């Protein structure tokens, strides 16, 4: 099974314009992400999928395989679909381009040993929530699954509700998602369903239409998306401490 990692790299960002090109320890953020995941076991290749010639040129300069995609995509999954039209593979892993501290172990976990090719199928890495405050944080997407870790629902609110048992471990969506080609084609051709429109979680598209999304629990994951100038300074300080020269 040929598996390819795709890093969506959009130039536009309200709070951090040109985010993939922001400097972290002398290198663009996108390069930092690429270096973290390029050698993940099970990935046959890693590509950036961008909407901007400036990012594309930097990829060429730094040796990052890249494809130009339409700037009109509203979601990473949409950009991934277009990349899949240009990059043949059996399975595609969505890798967030704004997580320069991404854990390679989480990316590896999203790669199934085998994936059905004749029907829509996807994977989604999740991790236990250890801080109670994160349970109430709407930016942390809580997940509900059956005994086989098939996704049943995702929400910004704490679900399920602990009505009769307070000893419940919540899990959150990490944002590393795998798709076979049929799953991406379905996403491209479909419209947002009721759950997706209500919660504002585009991954709910698959559950709205009854597609299989297999959740992969990985212990001890922490992720930081660089969304604010404060996030950027934190990551810069981390790299300065780890790579002082």
mmCIF file of C-alpha atoms in Angstrom:
data_model
loop_
_atom_site.group_PDB
_atom_site.id
_atom_site.type_symbol
_atom_site.label_atom_id
_atom_site.label_comp_id
_atom_site.label_asym_id
_atom_site.label_seq_id
_atom_site.Cartn_x
_atom_site.Cartn_y
_atom_site.Cartn_z
ATOM 1 C CA UNK A 1 0.000 0.000 0.000
ATOM 2 C CA UNK A 2 1.468 3.308 -1.087
ATOM 3 C CA UNK A 3 0.921 5.954 1.582
ATOM 4 C CA UNK A 4 1.669 9.643 1.074
ATOM 5 C CA UNK A 5 1.737 12.475 3.581
ATOM 6 C CA UNK A 6 0.279 15.812 2.459
ATOM 7 C CA UNK A 7 0.981 19.086 4.261
ATOM 8 C CA UNK A 8 -1.652 21.702 3.336
ATOM 9 C CA UNK A 9 0.157 25.059 3.255
ATOM 10 C CA UNK A 10 -2.198 28.010 2.815
ATOM 11 C CA UNK A 11 -0.741 31.527 2.688
ATOM 12 C CA UNK A 12 -3.774 33.384 3.979
ATOM 13 C CA UNK A 13 -4.243 33.669 7.749
ATOM 14 C CA UNK A 14 -6.053 36.485 9.515
ATOM 15 C CA UNK A 15 -3.762 36.524 12.539
ATOM 16 C CA UNK A 16 -0.530 35.273 10.955
ATOM 17 C CA UNK A 17 -0.396 36.028 7.209
ATOM 18 C CA UNK A 18 2.090 33.849 5.350
ATOM 19 C CA UNK A 19 2.179 31.419 8.269
ATOM 20 C CA UNK A 20 4.023 28.568 6.473
ATOM 21 C CA UNK A 21 6.927 30.930 5.718
ATOM 22 C CA UNK A 22 7.334 32.404 9.208
ATOM 23 C CA UNK A 23 10.872 32.007 10.497
ATOM 24 C CA UNK A 24 11.602 29.477 13.240
ATOM 25 C CA UNK A 25 15.277 29.171 14.062
ATOM 26 C CA UNK A 26 16.380 30.303 10.632
ATOM 27 C CA UNK A 27 14.019 28.075 8.643
ATOM 28 C CA UNK A 28 10.388 28.477 7.497
ATOM 29 C CA UNK A 29 7.720 26.791 9.605
ATOM 30 C CA UNK A 30 6.800 24.523 6.694
ATOM 31 C CA UNK A 31 10.386 23.231 6.492
ATOM 32 C CA UNK A 32 10.294 22.442 10.224
ATOM 33 C CA UNK A 33 7.121 20.403 9.790
ATOM 34 C CA UNK A 34 8.513 18.598 6.745
ATOM 35 C CA UNK A 35 11.700 17.658 8.584
ATOM 36 C CA UNK A 36 9.670 16.209 11.475
ATOM 37 C CA UNK A 37 7.635 13.882 9.251
ATOM 38 C CA UNK A 38 9.693 13.104 6.151
ATOM 39 C CA UNK A 39 11.157 9.897 7.627
ATOM 40 C CA UNK A 40 8.058 8.572 9.384
ATOM 41 C CA UNK A 41 7.935 4.776 8.925
ATOM 42 C CA UNK A 42 5.173 3.812 6.517
ATOM 43 C CA UNK A 43 5.197 7.062 4.540
ATOM 44 C CA UNK A 44 6.455 6.570 1.001
ATOM 45 C CA UNK A 45 6.634 10.313 0.337
ATOM 46 C CA UNK A 46 5.630 13.678 1.796
ATOM 47 C CA UNK A 47 4.376 16.638 -0.273
ATOM 48 C CA UNK A 48 3.284 20.169 0.477
ATOM 49 C CA UNK A 49 0.024 21.295 -1.148
ATOM 50 C CA UNK A 50 -0.024 25.073 -1.383
ATOM 51 C CA UNK A 51 -2.109 27.863 -2.890
ATOM 52 C CA UNK A 52 0.663 30.434 -3.216
ATOM 53 C CA UNK A 53 3.635 30.849 -5.541
ATOM 54 C CA UNK A 54 5.774 32.291 -2.724
ATOM 55 C CA UNK A 55 5.377 29.091 -0.708
ATOM 56 C CA UNK A 56 5.891 26.968 -3.811
ATOM 57 C CA UNK A 57 9.178 28.746 -4.608
ATOM 58 C CA UNK A 58 10.461 28.223 -1.064
ATOM 59 C CA UNK A 59 9.585 24.537 -1.316
ATOM 60 C CA UNK A 60 11.620 24.287 -4.511
ATOM 61 C CA UNK A 61 14.560 26.094 -2.895
ATOM 62 C CA UNK A 62 14.539 23.836 0.172
ATOM 63 C CA UNK A 63 13.876 20.559 -1.603
ATOM 64 C CA UNK A 64 10.330 20.028 -0.346
ATOM 65 C CA UNK A 65 8.183 18.209 -2.943
ATOM 66 C CA UNK A 66 5.159 20.433 -3.596
ATOM 67 C CA UNK A 67 2.052 20.809 -5.717
ATOM 68 C CA UNK A 68 0.109 23.968 -6.507
ATOM 69 C CA UNK A 69 -3.595 23.812 -5.616
ATOM 70 C CA UNK A 70 -6.584 26.095 -5.997
ATOM 71 C CA UNK A 71 -6.762 28.975 -3.476
ATOM 72 C CA UNK A 72 -10.526 28.479 -3.168
ATOM 73 C CA UNK A 73 -10.404 25.464 -0.843
ATOM 74 C CA UNK A 74 -12.049 26.200 2.510
ATOM 75 C CA UNK A 75 -10.707 23.122 4.289
ATOM 76 C CA UNK A 76 -7.539 21.077 4.420
ATOM 77 C CA UNK A 77 -9.479 18.017 3.235
ATOM 78 C CA UNK A 78 -10.500 19.882 0.100
ATOM 79 C CA UNK A 79 -6.898 20.776 -0.653
ATOM 80 C CA UNK A 80 -5.888 17.185 0.060
ATOM 81 C CA UNK A 81 -8.405 15.946 -2.491
ATOM 82 C CA UNK A 82 -6.900 18.137 -5.218
ATOM 83 C CA UNK A 83 -3.408 16.947 -4.309
ATOM 84 C CA UNK A 84 -4.636 13.348 -4.541
ATOM 85 C CA UNK A 85 -5.649 14.014 -8.152
ATOM 86 C CA UNK A 86 -1.979 14.737 -8.925
ATOM 87 C CA UNK A 87 -0.210 12.305 -6.578
ATOM 88 C CA UNK A 88 -1.166 8.623 -7.012
ATOM 89 C CA UNK A 89 -1.399 6.677 -3.747
ATOM 90 C CA UNK A 90 -3.621 4.235 -1.884
ATOM 91 C CA UNK A 91 -3.772 6.258 1.315
ATOM 92 C CA UNK A 92 -3.187 9.907 2.193
ATOM 93 C CA UNK A 93 -2.260 11.363 5.585
ATOM 94 C CA UNK A 94 -3.213 14.966 6.346
ATOM 95 C CA UNK A 95 -0.365 16.636 8.272
ATOM 96 C CA UNK A 96 -0.968 20.051 9.783
ATOM 97 C CA UNK A 97 1.428 22.620 8.350
ATOM 98 C CA UNK A 98 1.272 24.848 11.425
ATOM 99 C CA UNK A 99 2.568 22.299 13.953
ATOM 100 C CA UNK A 100 6.380 22.498 13.844
ATOM 101 C CA UNK A 101 6.514 20.395 17.028
ATOM 102 C CA UNK A 102 4.340 17.632 15.557
ATOM 103 C CA UNK A 103 4.988 14.176 17.004
ATOM 104 C CA UNK A 104 6.101 11.747 14.262
ATOM 105 C CA UNK A 105 4.651 8.898 16.362
ATOM 106 C CA UNK A 106 1.169 10.323 15.841
ATOM 107 C CA UNK A 107 1.624 10.461 12.075
ATOM 108 C CA UNK A 108 2.814 6.858 11.999
ATOM 109 C CA UNK A 109 -0.223 5.794 14.052
ATOM 110 C CA UNK A 110 -2.603 7.167 11.403
ATOM 111 C CA UNK A 111 -1.235 4.759 8.789
ATOM 112 C CA UNK A 112 -3.287 1.541 8.796
ATOM 113 C CA UNK A 113 -1.630 -1.796 8.161
ATOM 114 C CA UNK A 114 -4.182 -2.254 5.413
ATOM 115 C CA UNK A 115 -7.050 -0.113 4.196
ATOM 116 C CA UNK A 116 -10.104 -1.040 2.122
ATOM 117 C CA UNK A 117 -9.869 0.426 -1.355
ATOM 118 C CA UNK A 118 -13.362 -0.362 -2.619
ATOM 119 C CA UNK A 119 -15.262 1.828 -0.137
ATOM 120 C CA UNK A 120 -14.752 5.069 1.768
ATOM 121 C CA UNK A 121 -12.425 4.684 4.740
ATOM 122 C CA UNK A 122 -10.430 6.995 6.988
ATOM 123 C CA UNK A 123 -8.421 7.129 10.203
ATOM 124 C CA UNK A 124 -8.195 9.834 12.841
ATOM 125 C CA UNK A 125 -5.642 10.027 15.658
ATOM 126 C CA UNK A 126 -7.036 10.778 19.128
ATOM 127 C CA UNK A 127 -5.460 11.133 22.564
ATOM 128 C CA UNK A 128 -6.789 11.130 26.154
ATOM 129 C CA UNK A 129 -7.519 14.501 27.749
ATOM 130 C CA UNK A 130 -5.563 14.736 31.003
ATOM 131 C CA UNK A 131 -6.361 18.345 31.917
ATOM 132 C CA UNK A 132 -10.011 18.812 33.015
ATOM 133 C CA UNK A 133 -9.968 22.392 31.690
ATOM 134 C CA UNK A 134 -9.437 21.045 28.172
ATOM 135 C CA UNK A 135 -12.703 19.137 28.379
ATOM 136 C CA UNK A 136 -14.614 22.428 28.530
ATOM 137 C CA UNK A 137 -12.489 24.139 25.860
ATOM 138 C CA UNK A 138 -14.491 24.319 22.618
ATOM 139 C CA UNK A 139 -11.290 24.267 20.576
ATOM 140 C CA UNK A 140 -10.654 20.710 21.785
ATOM 141 C CA UNK A 141 -12.889 18.415 19.757
ATOM 142 C CA UNK A 142 -14.155 15.539 21.900
ATOM 143 C CA UNK A 143 -14.793 12.190 20.232
ATOM 144 C CA UNK A 144 -17.222 9.348 20.914
ATOM 145 C CA UNK A 145 -16.553 5.874 19.565
ATOM 146 C CA UNK A 146 -17.777 2.287 19.787
ATOM 147 C CA UNK A 147 -15.906 -0.729 21.198
ATOM 148 C CA UNK A 148 -14.005 -1.083 17.928
ATOM 149 C CA UNK A 149 -12.928 2.602 17.904
ATOM 150 C CA UNK A 150 -15.213 3.447 15.029
ATOM 151 C CA UNK A 151 -16.179 7.129 15.296
ATOM 152 C CA UNK A 152 -19.767 7.756 16.368
ATOM 153 C CA UNK A 153 -19.695 11.494 16.997
ATOM 154 C CA UNK A 154 -17.447 14.533 17.533
ATOM 155 C CA UNK A 155 -18.342 17.659 19.453
ATOM 156 C CA UNK A 156 -16.960 20.859 20.906
ATOM 157 C CA UNK A 157 -18.956 20.158 24.067
ATOM 158 C CA UNK A 158 -18.145 17.408 26.617
ATOM 159 C CA UNK A 159 -19.760 14.233 25.276
ATOM 160 C CA UNK A 160 -20.892 11.796 26.442
ATOM 161 C CA UNK A 161 -22.422 13.365 29.527
ATOM 162 C CA UNK A 162 -21.289 11.538 32.732
ATOM 163 C CA UNK A 163 -24.808 11.090 34.154
ATOM 164 C CA UNK A 164 -24.152 7.917 36.163
ATOM 165 C CA UNK A 165 -20.397 7.591 36.110
ATOM 166 C CA UNK A 166 -17.859 10.358 36.736
ATOM 167 C CA UNK A 167 -14.936 8.020 36.066
ATOM 168 C CA UNK A 168 -14.860 8.724 32.366
ATOM 169 C CA UNK A 169 -11.842 9.458 30.180
ATOM 170 C CA UNK A 170 -12.481 11.962 27.416
ATOM 171 C CA UNK A 171 -10.543 11.749 24.178
ATOM 172 C CA UNK A 172 -9.831 14.570 21.771
ATOM 173 C CA UNK A 173 -9.236 14.765 18.046
ATOM 174 C CA UNK A 174 -5.561 15.482 17.303
ATOM 175 C CA UNK A 175 -5.981 16.598 13.690
ATOM 176 C CA UNK A 176 -3.939 13.944 11.916
ATOM 177 C CA UNK A 177 -6.360 12.253 9.537
ATOM 178 C CA UNK A 178 -5.910 9.523 6.941
ATOM 179 C CA UNK A 179 -8.069 8.957 3.861
ATOM 180 C CA UNK A 180 -8.209 6.477 1.047
ATOM 181 C CA UNK A 181 -8.921 7.965 -2.378
ATOM 182 C CA UNK A 182 -12.613 7.093 -2.263
ATOM 183 C CA UNK A 183 -12.989 8.988 1.020
ATOM 184 C CA UNK A 184 -11.403 12.101 -0.481
ATOM 185 C CA UNK A 185 -13.507 11.828 -3.626
ATOM 186 C CA UNK A 186 -16.625 11.557 -1.476
ATOM 187 C CA UNK A 187 -15.628 14.677 0.471
ATOM 188 C CA UNK A 188 -15.088 16.630 -2.726
ATOM 189 C CA UNK A 189 -18.458 15.668 -4.212
ATOM 190 C CA UNK A 190 -20.595 16.028 -1.063
ATOM 191 C CA UNK A 191 -22.093 19.005 0.742
ATOM 192 C CA UNK A 192 -21.788 19.688 4.489
ATOM 193 C CA UNK A 193 -24.432 17.789 6.452
ATOM 194 C CA UNK A 194 -26.444 18.860 9.481
ATOM 195 C CA UNK A 195 -23.868 17.846 12.092
ATOM 196 C CA UNK A 196 -20.985 19.541 10.276
ATOM 197 C CA UNK A 197 -22.949 22.757 9.852
ATOM 198 C CA UNK A 198 -24.029 22.728 13.503
ATOM 199 C CA UNK A 199 -20.681 21.982 15.181
ATOM 200 C CA UNK A 200 -18.393 23.575 12.604
ATOM 201 C CA UNK A 201 -16.259 20.431 12.437
ATOM 202 C CA UNK A 202 -15.605 19.408 8.849
ATOM 203 C CA UNK A 203 -14.630 15.841 9.815
ATOM 204 C CA UNK A 204 -18.267 15.321 10.827
ATOM 205 C CA UNK A 205 -19.014 15.237 7.076
ATOM 206 C CA UNK A 206 -18.081 11.560 7.104
ATOM 207 C CA UNK A 207 -20.300 10.712 10.058
ATOM 208 C CA UNK A 208 -23.196 12.725 8.608
ATOM 209 C CA UNK A 209 -23.166 10.344 5.648
ATOM 210 C CA UNK A 210 -22.324 7.110 7.493
ATOM 211 C CA UNK A 211 -18.734 6.700 6.268
ATOM 212 C CA UNK A 212 -16.232 4.689 8.286
ATOM 213 C CA UNK A 213 -13.754 6.725 10.302
ATOM 214 C CA UNK A 214 -11.528 4.559 12.473
ATOM 215 C CA UNK A 215 -10.110 6.334 15.533
ATOM 216 C CA UNK A 216 -6.535 5.574 16.583
ATOM 217 C CA UNK A 217 -5.812 6.251 20.296
ATOM 218 C CA UNK A 218 -2.259 7.346 21.081
ATOM 219 C CA UNK A 219 -1.263 8.081 24.669
ATOM 220 C CA UNK A 220 0.585 11.191 25.753
ATOM 221 C CA UNK A 221 0.207 13.389 22.702
ATOM 222 C CA UNK A 222 0.313 17.138 23.021
ATOM 223 C CA UNK A 223 -0.013 19.411 20.024
ATOM 224 C CA UNK A 224 0.428 23.109 19.461
ATOM 225 C CA UNK A 225 -0.962 24.778 16.371
ATOM 226 C CA UNK A 226 0.744 28.105 15.735
ATOM 227 C CA UNK A 227 -2.312 30.345 15.511
ATOM 228 C CA UNK A 228 -1.197 33.486 17.359
ATOM 229 C CA UNK A 229 1.964 35.584 17.737
ATOM 230 C CA UNK A 230 2.243 34.143 21.269
ATOM 231 C CA UNK A 231 2.246 30.598 19.879
ATOM 232 C CA UNK A 232 4.959 31.591 17.424
ATOM 233 C CA UNK A 233 7.184 33.039 20.147
ATOM 234 C CA UNK A 234 6.753 29.893 22.253
ATOM 235 C CA UNK A 235 7.838 27.667 19.375
ATOM 236 C CA UNK A 236 10.764 29.949 18.539
ATOM 237 C CA UNK A 237 11.925 29.805 22.153
ATOM 238 C CA UNK A 238 11.686 26.014 22.081
ATOM 239 C CA UNK A 239 13.860 25.721 18.978
ATOM 240 C CA UNK A 240 16.346 28.240 20.371
ATOM 241 C CA UNK A 241 16.693 26.109 23.496
ATOM 242 C CA UNK A 242 17.002 22.807 21.631
ATOM 243 C CA UNK A 243 19.199 24.109 18.790
ATOM 244 C CA UNK A 244 21.098 27.070 20.342
ATOM 245 C CA UNK A 245 23.535 27.282 17.431
#
